[in-house]
Coordinates of C-alpha atoms in Angstrom, one line a residue:
M21 CA 72.5 102.4 115.1
Q22 CA 74.0 105.7 113.9
T23 CA 74.8 106.8 110.4
I24 CA 77.1 109.6 109.4
T25 CA 77.8 111.0 105.9
T26 CA 80.8 113.1 105.5
H27 CA 83.2 114.4 102.8
S28 CA 87.0 114.2 102.8
H29 CA 88.8 116.8 100.7
A30 CA 92.0 116.6 98.6
K31 CA 94.9 118.8 99.5
L32 CA 97.6 120.6 97.5
N33 CA 101.2 121.2 98.8
L34 CA 101.8 124.6 97.3
R35 CA 105.2 124.5 98.8
L36 CA 107.1 121.4 100.1
K37 CA 110.6 121.9 101.4
I38 CA 112.8 119.2 103.0
I39 CA 114.7 120.9 105.8
G40 CA 116.3 117.9 107.5
R41 CA 116.1 114.2 108.3
R42 CA 115.6 112.6 111.8
T43 CA 117.6 109.7 113.2
D44 CA 114.5 107.5 112.7
G45 CA 114.6 108.1 109.0
Y46 CA 111.7 110.5 108.8
H47 CA 112.2 113.7 106.9
E48 CA 111.5 117.1 108.5
L49 CA 109.3 119.1 106.2
S50 CA 108.1 122.7 105.7
M51 CA 104.9 122.9 103.7
L52 CA 102.2 125.3 102.7
N53 CA 99.0 123.2 102.4
V54 CA 95.5 124.0 101.2
L55 CA 92.3 122.0 100.8
I56 CA 90.5 122.0 97.5
G57 CA 86.9 121.2 96.5
L58 CA 87.7 117.7 95.1
H59 CA 86.5 115.2 97.7
D60 CA 85.5 111.7 98.5
T61 CA 82.3 110.8 100.3
L62 CA 82.1 108.4 103.2
Q63 CA 79.1 106.9 104.9
I64 CA 79.9 105.6 108.3
R65 CA 77.6 103.4 110.3
L66 CA 78.0 102.5 114.0
E67 CA 76.0 99.6 115.5
G68 CA 76.3 97.3 118.4
G69 CA 78.8 94.5 117.9
D70 CA 82.1 93.0 118.8
G71 CA 84.6 95.7 117.6
S72 CA 84.6 94.6 113.9
V73 CA 85.3 97.0 111.1
L74 CA 83.6 96.4 107.7
F75 CA 84.7 98.4 104.6
S76 CA 83.5 98.7 101.1
M77 CA 84.5 101.0 98.3
K78 CA 83.4 102.2 94.9
G79 CA 84.4 104.9 92.5
R80 CA 87.7 106.1 91.0
G81 CA 90.5 103.6 91.1
S82 CA 88.7 101.5 93.7
S83 CA 90.0 98.2 92.2
E84 CA 93.6 99.4 92.8
I85 CA 93.1 100.5 96.4
P86 CA 93.4 98.1 99.4
N87 CA 90.1 97.3 101.0
D88 CA 91.5 95.6 104.1
K89 CA 93.9 96.7 106.9
G90 CA 96.1 98.2 104.3
N91 CA 93.5 100.9 103.8
L92 CA 94.0 103.9 106.1
C93 CA 90.2 104.2 106.7
V94 CA 90.2 100.7 108.2
Q95 CA 93.4 101.4 110.2
A96 CA 91.8 104.6 111.6
A97 CA 88.7 102.7 112.7
I98 CA 90.6 99.8 114.2
R99 CA 93.0 101.9 116.1
L100 CA 90.3 104.2 117.5
I101 CA 88.4 101.1 118.7
E102 CA 91.5 99.7 120.4
R103 CA 92.5 103.1 121.9
T104 CA 89.1 103.7 123.4
Q105 CA 88.4 100.0 124.2
R106 CA 85.0 100.2 122.5
N107 CA 84.7 96.5 121.5
D108 CA 81.0 96.8 121.9
V109 CA 80.5 98.6 118.5
N110 CA 81.0 97.6 114.9
I111 CA 82.0 100.3 112.3
L112 CA 80.8 100.0 108.7
I113 CA 82.4 102.3 106.2
E114 CA 81.3 102.9 102.6
L115 CA 83.7 105.0 100.6
D116 CA 82.9 106.7 97.2
K117 CA 86.3 107.6 95.7
R118 CA 86.8 110.7 93.5
I119 CA 90.3 111.7 94.6
P120 CA 92.9 109.8 92.5
A121 CA 95.2 107.5 94.5
G122 CA 99.0 107.8 94.1
G123 CA 98.8 111.4 93.0
G124 CA 100.0 113.3 96.1
F125 CA 96.5 114.7 96.9
G126 CA 96.3 112.9 100.3
G127 CA 93.1 111.0 99.6
G128 CA 93.9 108.1 101.9
S129 CA 95.0 110.3 104.7
S130 CA 91.9 112.6 104.3
N131 CA 89.7 109.5 104.4
A132 CA 91.4 108.3 107.6
A133 CA 91.0 111.7 109.2
A134 CA 87.3 111.8 108.3
V135 CA 86.7 108.4 109.9
L136 CA 88.6 109.4 113.0
S137 CA 86.7 112.6 113.4
A138 CA 83.3 111.2 112.7
V139 CA 83.6 108.0 114.8
H140 CA 85.3 109.9 117.7
E141 CA 82.4 112.3 117.9
A142 CA 79.9 109.5 117.7
L143 CA 81.6 107.8 120.6
G144 CA 81.2 110.9 122.7
Q145 CA 84.7 112.3 122.2
P146 CA 86.5 110.1 124.7
L147 CA 90.0 111.3 123.8
D148 CA 91.4 114.8 124.3
E149 CA 92.7 116.8 121.3
V150 CA 96.4 115.8 122.0
E151 CA 95.6 112.1 122.2
L152 CA 93.5 112.2 119.1
A153 CA 96.3 114.1 117.2
K154 CA 98.9 111.5 118.3
L155 CA 96.6 108.7 117.1
A156 CA 96.2 110.5 113.8
L157 CA 100.0 110.8 113.4
S158 CA 100.5 107.1 114.1
I159 CA 98.3 106.3 111.1
G160 CA 100.0 108.7 108.6
A161 CA 102.0 111.9 108.4
D162 CA 99.3 113.8 106.6
V163 CA 96.4 112.7 108.8
P164 CA 96.9 115.4 111.5
Y165 CA 96.6 118.1 108.9
F166 CA 93.3 116.7 107.6
L167 CA 92.0 116.1 111.1
R168 CA 92.3 119.8 111.9
G169 CA 89.8 120.6 109.2
A170 CA 91.4 124.0 108.3
S171 CA 92.4 124.7 104.7
Q172 CA 95.4 127.0 104.8
V173 CA 97.9 125.5 107.1
C174 CA 101.7 125.7 107.5
V175 CA 102.9 122.2 108.3
G176 CA 106.2 121.3 109.9
G177 CA 108.0 118.4 111.4
I178 CA 106.9 115.1 109.9
G179 CA 103.4 116.5 109.7
E180 CA 102.5 117.1 113.3
Q181 CA 103.4 120.8 113.6
L182 CA 100.4 122.8 112.4
H183 CA 100.1 126.5 112.2
I184 CA 96.6 127.6 110.9
D185 CA 96.5 130.6 108.6
R186 CA 93.1 132.2 109.5
S187 CA 93.2 134.8 106.8
S188 CA 91.5 132.5 104.2
S189 CA 93.2 134.7 101.6
L190 CA 93.2 131.9 99.0
R191 CA 89.6 130.8 99.5
S192 CA 87.7 130.3 96.2
T193 CA 90.9 130.7 94.1
P194 CA 90.4 128.5 91.1
V195 CA 92.9 125.7 90.3
F196 CA 93.3 123.2 87.5
L197 CA 94.4 119.6 88.2
I198 CA 96.2 117.4 85.7
L199 CA 95.3 113.8 86.3
G200 CA 96.2 110.6 84.6
L201 CA 100.0 110.5 85.0
P202 CA 101.5 107.2 86.4
H203 CA 101.2 106.6 90.1
L204 CA 104.3 107.2 92.2
G205 CA 105.0 105.6 95.6
T206 CA 106.0 108.1 98.3
P207 CA 108.8 106.0 99.9
V208 CA 110.4 105.4 96.4
V209 CA 110.4 109.1 95.6
F210 CA 112.0 110.0 99.0
Q211 CA 114.6 107.3 98.4
E212 CA 115.3 108.7 95.0
A213 CA 115.6 112.2 96.4
G214 CA 118.6 110.9 98.4
Y215 CA 118.6 113.3 101.3
S216 CA 121.2 112.2 103.9
T217 CA 121.1 112.3 107.7
R218 CA 123.7 115.1 107.5
M219 CA 120.7 117.4 107.0
E220 CA 119.7 116.9 110.7
N221 CA 121.6 119.9 111.9
S222 CA 120.1 122.2 109.3
V223 CA 119.4 125.7 110.6
K224 CA 116.4 126.1 108.3
K225 CA 113.1 126.6 109.9
P226 CA 109.5 125.8 108.7
T227 CA 107.4 128.5 107.2
N228 CA 104.8 129.7 109.7
S229 CA 102.6 131.9 107.6
F230 CA 101.2 132.4 104.1
P231 CA 102.3 135.5 102.2
E232 CA 99.5 138.1 102.0
E233 CA 100.3 139.1 98.4
Y234 CA 99.1 136.5 95.8
G235 CA 102.1 137.2 93.5
L236 CA 104.5 136.4 96.3
L237 CA 102.7 133.2 97.0
L238 CA 103.0 132.1 93.4
S239 CA 106.8 132.7 93.6
L240 CA 107.0 130.4 96.6
I241 CA 105.4 127.4 94.8
Q242 CA 108.1 124.8 94.9
N243 CA 108.5 121.1 95.7
D244 CA 111.8 119.5 96.7
L245 CA 110.6 116.1 95.5
E246 CA 109.9 117.2 91.9
I247 CA 113.3 116.4 90.6
A248 CA 113.2 112.9 92.1
A249 CA 109.7 112.2 90.9
S250 CA 110.6 113.5 87.5
S251 CA 113.6 111.2 87.3
L252 CA 111.3 108.2 88.1
C253 CA 108.6 109.3 85.7
G254 CA 109.7 110.8 82.4
L255 CA 106.1 111.6 81.5
L256 CA 105.8 113.7 84.6
K257 CA 109.0 115.6 83.7
E258 CA 107.7 116.1 80.1
T259 CA 104.3 117.3 81.3
L260 CA 105.6 119.8 83.8
A261 CA 108.0 121.3 81.2
A262 CA 105.2 121.5 78.6
L263 CA 102.7 123.1 80.9
R264 CA 105.3 125.7 82.1
A265 CA 106.1 126.5 78.5
L266 CA 102.4 127.2 77.8
N267 CA 102.6 129.9 80.5
C268 CA 98.9 129.5 81.5
G269 CA 99.6 130.0 85.2
R270 CA 101.9 128.8 88.0
V271 CA 102.5 125.1 87.7
G272 CA 103.4 122.8 90.6
M273 CA 103.5 119.2 91.8
T274 CA 101.7 118.1 94.9
G275 CA 103.1 115.7 97.5
S276 CA 105.5 113.1 96.0
G277 CA 103.6 113.2 92.7
S278 CA 102.4 112.6 90.2
G279 CA 99.5 115.1 90.6
V280 CA 100.1 118.4 88.9
F281 CA 98.2 121.7 89.6
I282 CA 98.1 125.1 88.0
L283 CA 97.1 128.3 89.8
P284 CA 96.0 131.3 87.7
K285 CA 98.3 134.3 87.2
D286 CA 95.5 136.5 88.5
Q287 CA 93.7 135.2 91.6
T288 CA 90.3 136.1 90.1
G289 CA 90.6 133.4 87.5
F290 CA 92.1 131.9 84.4
H291 CA 92.0 133.7 81.0
I292 CA 89.9 132.0 78.4
E293 CA 92.8 131.5 76.1
D294 CA 94.8 129.8 78.9
V295 CA 92.0 127.4 79.6
E296 CA 91.8 126.5 75.9
K297 CA 95.5 125.8 75.8
L298 CA 95.3 123.5 78.8
E299 CA 92.3 121.7 77.3
E300 CA 94.1 121.2 74.0
Y301 CA 97.2 119.9 75.7
C302 CA 95.4 117.4 77.9
L303 CA 93.2 116.2 75.1
S304 CA 96.2 115.6 72.8
H305 CA 98.1 113.8 75.6
A306 CA 95.3 111.7 77.0
L307 CA 95.3 113.5 80.4
E308 CA 92.4 114.6 82.4
L309 CA 91.9 118.3 83.2
V310 CA 89.8 118.9 86.3
K311 CA 88.8 122.3 87.6
S312 CA 88.5 122.9 91.3
S313 CA 89.1 125.6 93.8
I314 CA 90.7 126.2 97.2
I315 CA 88.2 126.0 100.0

């Protein structure tokens, strides 16, 4: 029997641009992604068996998250067993959730990538890097990003094109997260965005690098799904507008929402008066303010 304990981190899309749509319906994206300190914890146990996958979960929102084949963790384990034909092992997964579901932080995809990475290594790495990446993409568009394990990554295509930024220029940059807004489903938000197949011939290209200057990075924070998400959730629209009016830092939405983040005006940290404004706003609107940092 082998037991592995690992963390799976949340991500932020500092920039998310839709640059086209493929004939299969998937959207071509250009994103600037970073990992943050907020994480889930997984304990994964491998033992002799018949290829079964057993899953249990506790923590934040666990009652609202699928605990069967609808969970990406379980899908990752099942598909890896099938792909490697290792029906002689059972995989037992215990997940302790801290990353909120339905917020655009990629918690489920991060969990799946952690399971893939840990179990694949425990099985002796039977797949090459390309095969493992393809398996990751078949589980979810964000899974290849998390599987790479790098923080600052320019992501293109539907999630499979990864350009690692090795400067680590944003490491340790503090960030505030606003949690507690209504969950939004990714397919519903994309449908609301209403991008047509006419975008397939777009000449726009994905971004392949992070700007070196912090101020320039702040100016690039943008999410093409924000308007659609805001139209589906009036509280999200109201919150984004109010936070921007406070002028405590650069405000953005991650993924398809409804998670909101704030980066400081100065990379060294937030001013005390700005923190107080954010705390007061969240307290008065029954929202949760969580401090984290880019890793």
